[in-house]
Amino acid sequence: MAHITLTLKNPAGDILATYTLDSSGAPLQIEAVNNVYYEFAEAGGRGPAAVSGTRSGDDLVVSIDNDNRLIIKDYFTNGQGALVGMQADGTPYIYPVVD
């Protein structure tokens, strides 16, 4: 399965952190960061087709292609930044989050 890059960016587009997500082992766990958005990209720079977030207590469990790959700890108490991917035409797409 393809590796996915997760980049945390502030509203100005500055990169604050970068992570690599894969389907091996347990999901990556990161702390939520206030005032950022979470950008997901495959090798070609486009966002994955199937990304969704589901609430688990105060955390957000992010599934990519129906595989839990990421847990954002305290997402619902610290920021709730958008989950974003770039479409083929270069426009951003906001992935759904279920509360």
mmCIF file of N, CA and C in Angstrom:
data_model
loop_
_atom_site.group_PDB
_atom_site.id
_atom_site.type_symbol
_atom_site.label_atom_id
_atom_site.label_comp_id
_atom_site.label_asym_id
_atom_site.label_seq_id
_atom_site.Cartn_x
_atom_site.Cartn_y
_atom_site.Cartn_z
ATOM 1 N N MET A 1 0.839 -1.178 0.000
ATOM 2 C CA MET A 1 0.000 0.000 0.000
ATOM 3 C C MET A 1 0.885 1.243 0.000
ATOM 4 N N ALA A 2 0.432 2.283 -0.666
ATOM 5 C CA ALA A 2 1.218 3.501 -0.828
ATOM 6 C C ALA A 2 1.435 4.219 0.494
ATOM 7 N N HIS A 3 2.577 4.846 0.573
ATOM 8 C CA HIS A 3 2.849 5.703 1.720
ATOM 9 C C HIS A 3 2.140 7.032 1.504
ATOM 10 N N ILE A 4 1.647 7.592 2.592
ATOM 11 C CA ILE A 4 0.966 8.875 2.566
ATOM 12 C C ILE A 4 1.795 9.843 3.404
ATOM 13 N N THR A 5 1.971 11.054 2.911
ATOM 14 C CA THR A 5 2.656 12.084 3.675
ATOM 15 C C THR A 5 1.613 12.986 4.315
ATOM 16 N N LEU A 6 1.770 13.220 5.603
ATOM 17 C CA LEU A 6 0.923 14.149 6.342
ATOM 18 C C LEU A 6 1.772 15.367 6.670
ATOM 19 N N THR A 7 1.293 16.540 6.275
ATOM 20 C CA THR A 7 2.002 17.782 6.555
ATOM 21 C C THR A 7 1.082 18.699 7.346
ATOM 22 N N LEU A 8 1.568 19.201 8.469
ATOM 23 C CA LEU A 8 0.824 20.173 9.264
ATOM 24 C C LEU A 8 1.260 21.560 8.826
ATOM 25 N N LYS A 9 0.273 22.382 8.444
ATOM 26 C CA LYS A 9 0.567 23.731 7.960
ATOM 27 C C LYS A 9 -0.277 24.752 8.709
ATOM 28 N N ASN A 10 0.300 25.942 8.914
ATOM 29 C CA ASN A 10 -0.471 27.027 9.511
ATOM 30 C C ASN A 10 -1.237 27.750 8.404
ATOM 31 N N PRO A 11 -2.127 28.706 8.748
ATOM 32 C CA PRO A 11 -2.926 29.379 7.713
ATOM 33 C C PRO A 11 -2.099 30.075 6.627
ATOM 34 N N ALA A 12 -0.858 30.447 6.926
ATOM 35 C CA ALA A 12 0.006 31.080 5.923
ATOM 36 C C ALA A 12 0.638 30.055 4.983
ATOM 37 N N GLY A 13 0.441 28.748 5.261
ATOM 38 C CA GLY A 13 1.009 27.693 4.432
ATOM 39 C C GLY A 13 2.382 27.232 4.871
ATOM 40 N N ASP A 14 2.881 27.764 5.994
ATOM 41 C CA ASP A 14 4.181 27.333 6.512
ATOM 42 C C ASP A 14 4.084 25.907 7.041
ATOM 43 N N ILE A 15 5.089 25.093 6.754
ATOM 44 C CA ILE A 15 5.120 23.706 7.223
ATOM 45 C C ILE A 15 5.613 23.671 8.662
ATOM 46 N N LEU A 16 4.807 23.061 9.538
ATOM 47 C CA LEU A 16 5.166 22.948 10.947
ATOM 48 C C LEU A 16 5.686 21.566 11.299
ATOM 49 N N ALA A 17 5.224 20.543 10.585
ATOM 50 C CA ALA A 17 5.666 19.167 10.838
ATOM 51 C C ALA A 17 5.288 18.311 9.640
ATOM 52 N N THR A 18 6.044 17.225 9.441
ATOM 53 C CA THR A 18 5.769 16.272 8.371
ATOM 54 C C THR A 18 5.904 14.864 8.926
ATOM 55 N N TYR A 19 4.961 13.986 8.550
ATOM 56 C CA TYR A 19 4.952 12.594 9.000
ATOM 57 C C TYR A 19 4.703 11.696 7.792
ATOM 58 N N THR A 20 5.186 10.463 7.863
ATOM 59 C CA THR A 20 4.888 9.455 6.855
ATOM 60 C C THR A 20 3.948 8.433 7.468
ATOM 61 N N LEU A 21 2.833 8.182 6.779
ATOM 62 C CA LEU A 21 1.841 7.214 7.236
ATOM 63 C C LEU A 21 1.907 5.991 6.337
ATOM 64 N N ASP A 22 1.888 4.806 6.930
ATOM 65 C CA ASP A 22 1.773 3.587 6.136
ATOM 66 C C ASP A 22 0.832 2.636 6.854
ATOM 67 N N SER A 23 0.539 1.539 6.208
ATOM 68 C CA SER A 23 -0.467 0.624 6.749
ATOM 69 C C SER A 23 0.132 -0.473 7.609
ATOM 70 N N SER A 24 1.432 -0.434 7.854
ATOM 71 C CA SER A 24 2.043 -1.477 8.680
ATOM 72 C C SER A 24 2.033 -1.059 10.145
ATOM 73 N N GLY A 25 1.674 -1.979 11.005
ATOM 74 C CA GLY A 25 1.698 -1.712 12.442
ATOM 75 C C GLY A 25 0.538 -0.855 12.914
ATOM 76 N N ALA A 26 0.681 -0.350 14.126
ATOM 77 C CA ALA A 26 -0.358 0.460 14.756
ATOM 78 C C ALA A 26 -0.417 1.844 14.108
ATOM 79 N N PRO A 27 -1.581 2.508 14.182
ATOM 80 C CA PRO A 27 -1.689 3.860 13.632
ATOM 81 C C PRO A 27 -0.726 4.826 14.328
ATOM 82 N N LEU A 28 -0.204 5.779 13.577
ATOM 83 C CA LEU A 28 0.623 6.841 14.132
ATOM 84 C C LEU A 28 -0.244 7.694 15.045
ATOM 85 N N GLN A 29 0.288 8.096 16.191
ATOM 86 C CA GLN A 29 -0.425 8.985 17.105
ATOM 87 C C GLN A 29 0.345 10.291 17.222
ATOM 88 N N ILE A 30 -0.362 11.400 16.982
ATOM 89 C CA ILE A 30 0.236 12.724 17.140
ATOM 90 C C ILE A 30 -0.696 13.576 17.992
ATOM 91 N N GLU A 31 -0.158 14.617 18.603
ATOM 92 C CA GLU A 31 -0.963 15.563 19.368
ATOM 93 C C GLU A 31 -1.581 16.583 18.416
ATOM 94 N N ALA A 32 -2.823 16.970 18.693
ATOM 95 C CA ALA A 32 -3.464 18.024 17.916
ATOM 96 C C ALA A 32 -2.709 19.335 18.122
ATOM 97 N N VAL A 33 -2.683 20.149 17.092
ATOM 98 C CA VAL A 33 -2.039 21.457 17.155
ATOM 99 C C VAL A 33 -3.093 22.492 16.797
ATOM 100 N N ASN A 34 -3.179 23.534 17.601
ATOM 101 C CA ASN A 34 -4.157 24.587 17.360
ATOM 102 C C ASN A 34 -3.751 25.426 16.148
ATOM 103 N N ASN A 35 -4.737 25.849 15.361
ATOM 104 C CA ASN A 35 -4.545 26.774 14.251
ATOM 105 C C ASN A 35 -3.684 26.188 13.124
ATOM 106 N N VAL A 36 -3.909 24.916 12.791
ATOM 107 C CA VAL A 36 -3.236 24.287 11.657
ATOM 108 C C VAL A 36 -4.266 23.545 10.815
ATOM 109 N N TYR A 37 -3.851 23.136 9.617
ATOM 110 C CA TYR A 37 -4.620 22.154 8.863
ATOM 111 C C TYR A 37 -3.702 20.987 8.554
ATOM 112 N N TYR A 38 -4.317 19.830 8.334
ATOM 113 C CA TYR A 38 -3.606 18.568 8.147
ATOM 114 C C TYR A 38 -3.730 18.182 6.673
ATOM 115 N N GLU A 39 -2.627 18.263 5.927
ATOM 116 C CA GLU A 39 -2.667 17.987 4.491
ATOM 117 C C GLU A 39 -2.101 16.599 4.195
ATOM 118 N N PHE A 40 -2.901 15.784 3.510
ATOM 119 C CA PHE A 40 -2.529 14.417 3.150
ATOM 120 C C PHE A 40 -2.157 14.380 1.674
ATOM 121 N N ALA A 41 -1.061 13.673 1.330
ATOM 122 C CA ALA A 41 -0.644 13.582 -0.070
ATOM 123 C C ALA A 41 -0.023 12.225 -0.355
ATOM 124 N N GLU A 42 -0.346 11.692 -1.540
ATOM 125 C CA GLU A 42 0.317 10.489 -2.035
ATOM 126 C C GLU A 42 1.580 10.927 -2.770
ATOM 127 N N ALA A 43 2.314 9.980 -3.333
ATOM 128 C CA ALA A 43 3.607 10.266 -3.965
ATOM 129 C C ALA A 43 3.525 11.360 -5.029
ATOM 130 N N GLY A 44 2.465 11.412 -5.798
ATOM 131 C CA GLY A 44 2.334 12.409 -6.858
ATOM 132 C C GLY A 44 1.876 13.774 -6.388
ATOM 133 N N GLY A 45 1.622 13.923 -5.085
ATOM 134 C CA GLY A 45 1.193 15.203 -4.542
ATOM 135 C C GLY A 45 -0.303 15.351 -4.376
ATOM 136 N N ARG A 46 -1.064 14.432 -4.970
ATOM 137 C CA ARG A 46 -2.518 14.497 -4.822
ATOM 138 C C ARG A 46 -2.956 13.845 -3.525
ATOM 139 N N GLY A 47 -4.095 14.290 -3.024
ATOM 140 C CA GLY A 47 -4.656 13.697 -1.818
ATOM 141 C C GLY A 47 -5.216 12.320 -2.103
ATOM 142 N N PRO A 48 -5.178 11.428 -1.113
ATOM 143 C CA PRO A 48 -5.783 10.104 -1.272
ATOM 144 C C PRO A 48 -7.283 10.239 -1.553
ATOM 145 N N ALA A 49 -7.843 9.269 -2.262
ATOM 146 C CA ALA A 49 -9.257 9.328 -2.630
ATOM 147 C C ALA A 49 -10.180 9.161 -1.433
ATOM 148 N N ALA A 50 -9.815 8.299 -0.494
ATOM 149 C CA ALA A 50 -10.727 7.973 0.610
ATOM 150 C C ALA A 50 -10.073 8.257 1.958
ATOM 151 N N VAL A 51 -10.352 9.449 2.501
ATOM 152 C CA VAL A 51 -9.886 9.834 3.832
ATOM 153 C C VAL A 51 -11.104 10.266 4.626
ATOM 154 N N SER A 52 -11.202 9.795 5.857
ATOM 155 C CA SER A 52 -12.296 10.234 6.721
ATOM 156 C C SER A 52 -11.827 10.225 8.163
ATOM 157 N N GLY A 53 -12.451 11.066 8.960
ATOM 158 C CA GLY A 53 -12.126 11.141 10.379
ATOM 159 C C GLY A 53 -13.345 10.827 11.218
ATOM 160 N N THR A 54 -13.147 10.073 12.288
ATOM 161 C CA THR A 54 -14.229 9.691 13.190
ATOM 162 C C THR A 54 -13.821 10.004 14.616
ATOM 163 N N ARG A 55 -14.750 10.554 15.375
ATOM 164 C CA ARG A 55 -14.476 10.904 16.766
ATOM 165 C C ARG A 55 -14.382 9.662 17.631
ATOM 166 N N SER A 56 -13.396 9.675 18.537
ATOM 167 C CA SER A 56 -13.242 8.651 19.567
ATOM 168 C C SER A 56 -12.862 9.388 20.846
ATOM 169 N N GLY A 57 -13.856 9.726 21.669
ATOM 170 C CA GLY A 57 -13.604 10.570 22.837
ATOM 171 C C GLY A 57 -13.207 11.957 22.349
ATOM 172 N N ASP A 58 -12.071 12.470 22.807
ATOM 173 C CA ASP A 58 -11.561 13.763 22.343
ATOM 174 C C ASP A 58 -10.600 13.619 21.171
ATOM 175 N N ASP A 59 -10.341 12.384 20.743
ATOM 176 C CA ASP A 59 -9.387 12.110 19.669
ATOM 177 C C ASP A 59 -10.096 11.959 18.326
ATOM 178 N N LEU A 60 -9.329 12.118 17.247
ATOM 179 C CA LEU A 60 -9.831 11.880 15.901
ATOM 180 C C LEU A 60 -9.065 10.710 15.306
ATOM 181 N N VAL A 61 -9.800 9.674 14.893
ATOM 182 C CA VAL A 61 -9.201 8.519 14.224
ATOM 183 C C VAL A 61 -9.368 8.741 12.722
ATOM 184 N N VAL A 62 -8.247 8.812 12.008
ATOM 185 C CA VAL A 62 -8.263 9.084 10.572
ATOM 186 C C VAL A 62 -8.037 7.777 9.820
ATOM 187 N N SER A 63 -8.979 7.467 8.925
ATOM 188 C CA SER A 63 -8.888 6.271 8.085
ATOM 189 C C SER A 63 -8.574 6.688 6.657
ATOM 190 N N ILE A 64 -7.634 5.963 6.056
ATOM 191 C CA ILE A 64 -7.289 6.172 4.654
ATOM 192 C C ILE A 64 -7.505 4.841 3.953
ATOM 193 N N ASP A 65 -8.368 4.837 2.940
ATOM 194 C CA ASP A 65 -8.736 3.604 2.242
ATOM 195 C C ASP A 65 -9.212 2.540 3.226
ATOM 196 N N ASN A 66 -10.058 2.942 4.174
ATOM 197 C CA ASN A 66 -10.663 2.064 5.187
ATOM 198 C C ASN A 66 -9.650 1.423 6.123
ATOM 199 N N ASP A 67 -8.492 2.035 6.279
ATOM 200 C CA ASP A 67 -7.450 1.530 7.169
ATOM 201 C C ASP A 67 -7.096 2.649 8.151
ATOM 202 N N ASN A 68 -7.284 2.404 9.456
ATOM 203 C CA ASN A 68 -6.952 3.413 10.460
ATOM 204 C C ASN A 68 -5.444 3.630 10.482
ATOM 205 N N ARG A 69 -5.008 4.805 10.069
ATOM 206 C CA ARG A 69 -3.580 5.080 9.961
ATOM 207 C C ARG A 69 -3.086 6.161 10.906
ATOM 208 N N LEU A 70 -4.007 6.940 11.488
ATOM 209 C CA LEU A 70 -3.589 8.097 12.264
ATOM 210 C C LEU A 70 -4.585 8.353 13.378
ATOM 211 N N ILE A 71 -4.061 8.704 14.545
ATOM 212 C CA ILE A 71 -4.892 9.178 15.649
ATOM 213 C C ILE A 71 -4.360 10.549 16.031
ATOM 214 N N ILE A 72 -5.230 11.555 15.952
ATOM 215 C CA ILE A 72 -4.853 12.899 16.375
ATOM 216 C C ILE A 72 -5.410 13.082 17.778
ATOM 217 N N LYS A 73 -4.514 13.033 18.764
ATOM 218 C CA LYS A 73 -4.901 13.105 20.170
ATOM 219 C C LYS A 73 -5.434 14.506 20.495
ATOM 220 N N ASP A 74 -6.539 14.539 21.266
ATOM 221 C CA ASP A 74 -7.150 15.795 21.735
ATOM 222 C C ASP A 74 -7.577 16.726 20.599
ATOM 223 N N TYR A 75 -7.902 16.165 19.454
ATOM 224 C CA TYR A 75 -8.338 16.951 18.294
ATOM 225 C C TYR A 75 -9.556 17.809 18.620
ATOM 226 N N PHE A 76 -10.514 17.238 19.341
ATOM 227 C CA PHE A 76 -11.762 17.955 19.598
ATOM 228 C C PHE A 76 -11.662 18.952 20.746
ATOM 229 N N THR A 77 -10.539 18.982 21.452
ATOM 230 C CA THR A 77 -10.336 19.970 22.511
ATOM 231 C C THR A 77 -9.211 20.946 22.175
ATOM 232 N N ASN A 78 -8.537 20.747 21.043
ATOM 233 C CA ASN A 78 -7.401 21.605 20.701
ATOM 234 C C ASN A 78 -7.326 21.876 19.203
ATOM 235 N N GLY A 79 -8.259 22.642 18.694
ATOM 236 C CA GLY A 79 -8.086 23.148 17.338
ATOM 237 C C GLY A 79 -9.031 22.686 16.262
ATOM 238 N N GLN A 80 -9.232 21.392 16.113
ATOM 239 C CA GLN A 80 -10.087 20.839 15.069
ATOM 240 C C GLN A 80 -9.739 21.367 13.676
ATOM 241 N N GLY A 81 -8.458 21.319 13.307
ATOM 242 C CA GLY A 81 -8.033 21.767 11.985
ATOM 243 C C GLY A 81 -8.596 20.885 10.886
ATOM 244 N N ALA A 82 -8.736 21.453 9.701
ATOM 245 C CA ALA A 82 -9.293 20.731 8.560
ATOM 246 C C ALA A 82 -8.347 19.633 8.078
ATOM 247 N N LEU A 83 -8.940 18.546 7.572
ATOM 248 C CA LEU A 83 -8.205 17.473 6.896
ATOM 249 C C LEU A 83 -8.305 17.775 5.405
ATOM 250 N N VAL A 84 -7.165 17.991 4.741
ATOM 251 C CA VAL A 84 -7.155 18.507 3.375
ATOM 252 C C VAL A 84 -6.323 17.613 2.462
ATOM 253 N N GLY A 85 -6.751 17.515 1.204
ATOM 254 C CA GLY A 85 -5.971 16.862 0.156
ATOM 255 C C GLY A 85 -6.103 17.670 -1.120
ATOM 256 N N MET A 86 -5.096 17.633 -1.979
ATOM 257 C CA MET A 86 -5.147 18.366 -3.248
ATOM 258 C C MET A 86 -5.748 17.477 -4.333
ATOM 259 N N GLN A 87 -6.671 18.048 -5.099
ATOM 260 C CA GLN A 87 -7.279 17.338 -6.209
ATOM 261 C C GLN A 87 -6.364 17.423 -7.436
ATOM 262 N N ALA A 88 -6.706 16.678 -8.478
ATOM 263 C CA ALA A 88 -5.889 16.628 -9.695
ATOM 264 C C ALA A 88 -5.706 18.008 -10.319
ATOM 265 N N ASP A 89 -6.707 18.887 -10.180
ATOM 266 C CA ASP A 89 -6.604 20.226 -10.773
ATOM 267 C C ASP A 89 -5.912 21.237 -9.858
ATOM 268 N N GLY A 90 -5.406 20.759 -8.700
ATOM 269 C CA GLY A 90 -4.669 21.630 -7.790
ATOM 270 C C GLY A 90 -5.510 22.361 -6.766
ATOM 271 N N THR A 91 -6.819 22.131 -6.788
ATOM 272 C CA THR A 91 -7.668 22.767 -5.785
ATOM 273 C C THR A 91 -7.758 21.878 -4.548
ATOM 274 N N PRO A 92 -7.870 22.490 -3.369
ATOM 275 C CA PRO A 92 -7.939 21.693 -2.143
ATOM 276 C C PRO A 92 -9.314 21.057 -1.963
ATOM 277 N N TYR A 93 -9.316 19.905 -1.312
ATOM 278 C CA TYR A 93 -10.542 19.202 -0.955
ATOM 279 C C TYR A 93 -10.503 18.968 0.549
ATOM 280 N N ILE A 94 -11.601 19.274 1.245
ATOM 281 C CA ILE A 94 -11.671 19.051 2.689
ATOM 282 C C ILE A 94 -12.375 17.722 2.931
ATOM 283 N N TYR A 95 -11.663 16.817 3.598
ATOM 284 C CA TYR A 95 -12.207 15.498 3.898
ATOM 285 C C TYR A 95 -13.193 15.586 5.062
ATOM 286 N N PRO A 96 -14.167 14.670 5.107
ATOM 287 C CA PRO A 96 -15.184 14.718 6.157
ATOM 288 C C PRO A 96 -14.673 14.245 7.519
ATOM 289 N N VAL A 97 -15.214 14.878 8.558
ATOM 290 C CA VAL A 97 -14.974 14.474 9.944
ATOM 291 C C VAL A 97 -16.337 14.247 10.573
ATOM 292 N N VAL A 98 -16.537 13.054 11.154
ATOM 293 C CA VAL A 98 -17.804 12.718 11.790
ATOM 294 C C VAL A 98 -17.638 12.876 13.290
ATOM 295 N N ASP A 99 -18.467 13.730 13.870
ATOM 296 C CA ASP A 99 -18.403 13.999 15.307
ATOM 297 C C ASP A 99 -19.278 13.014 16.049
#
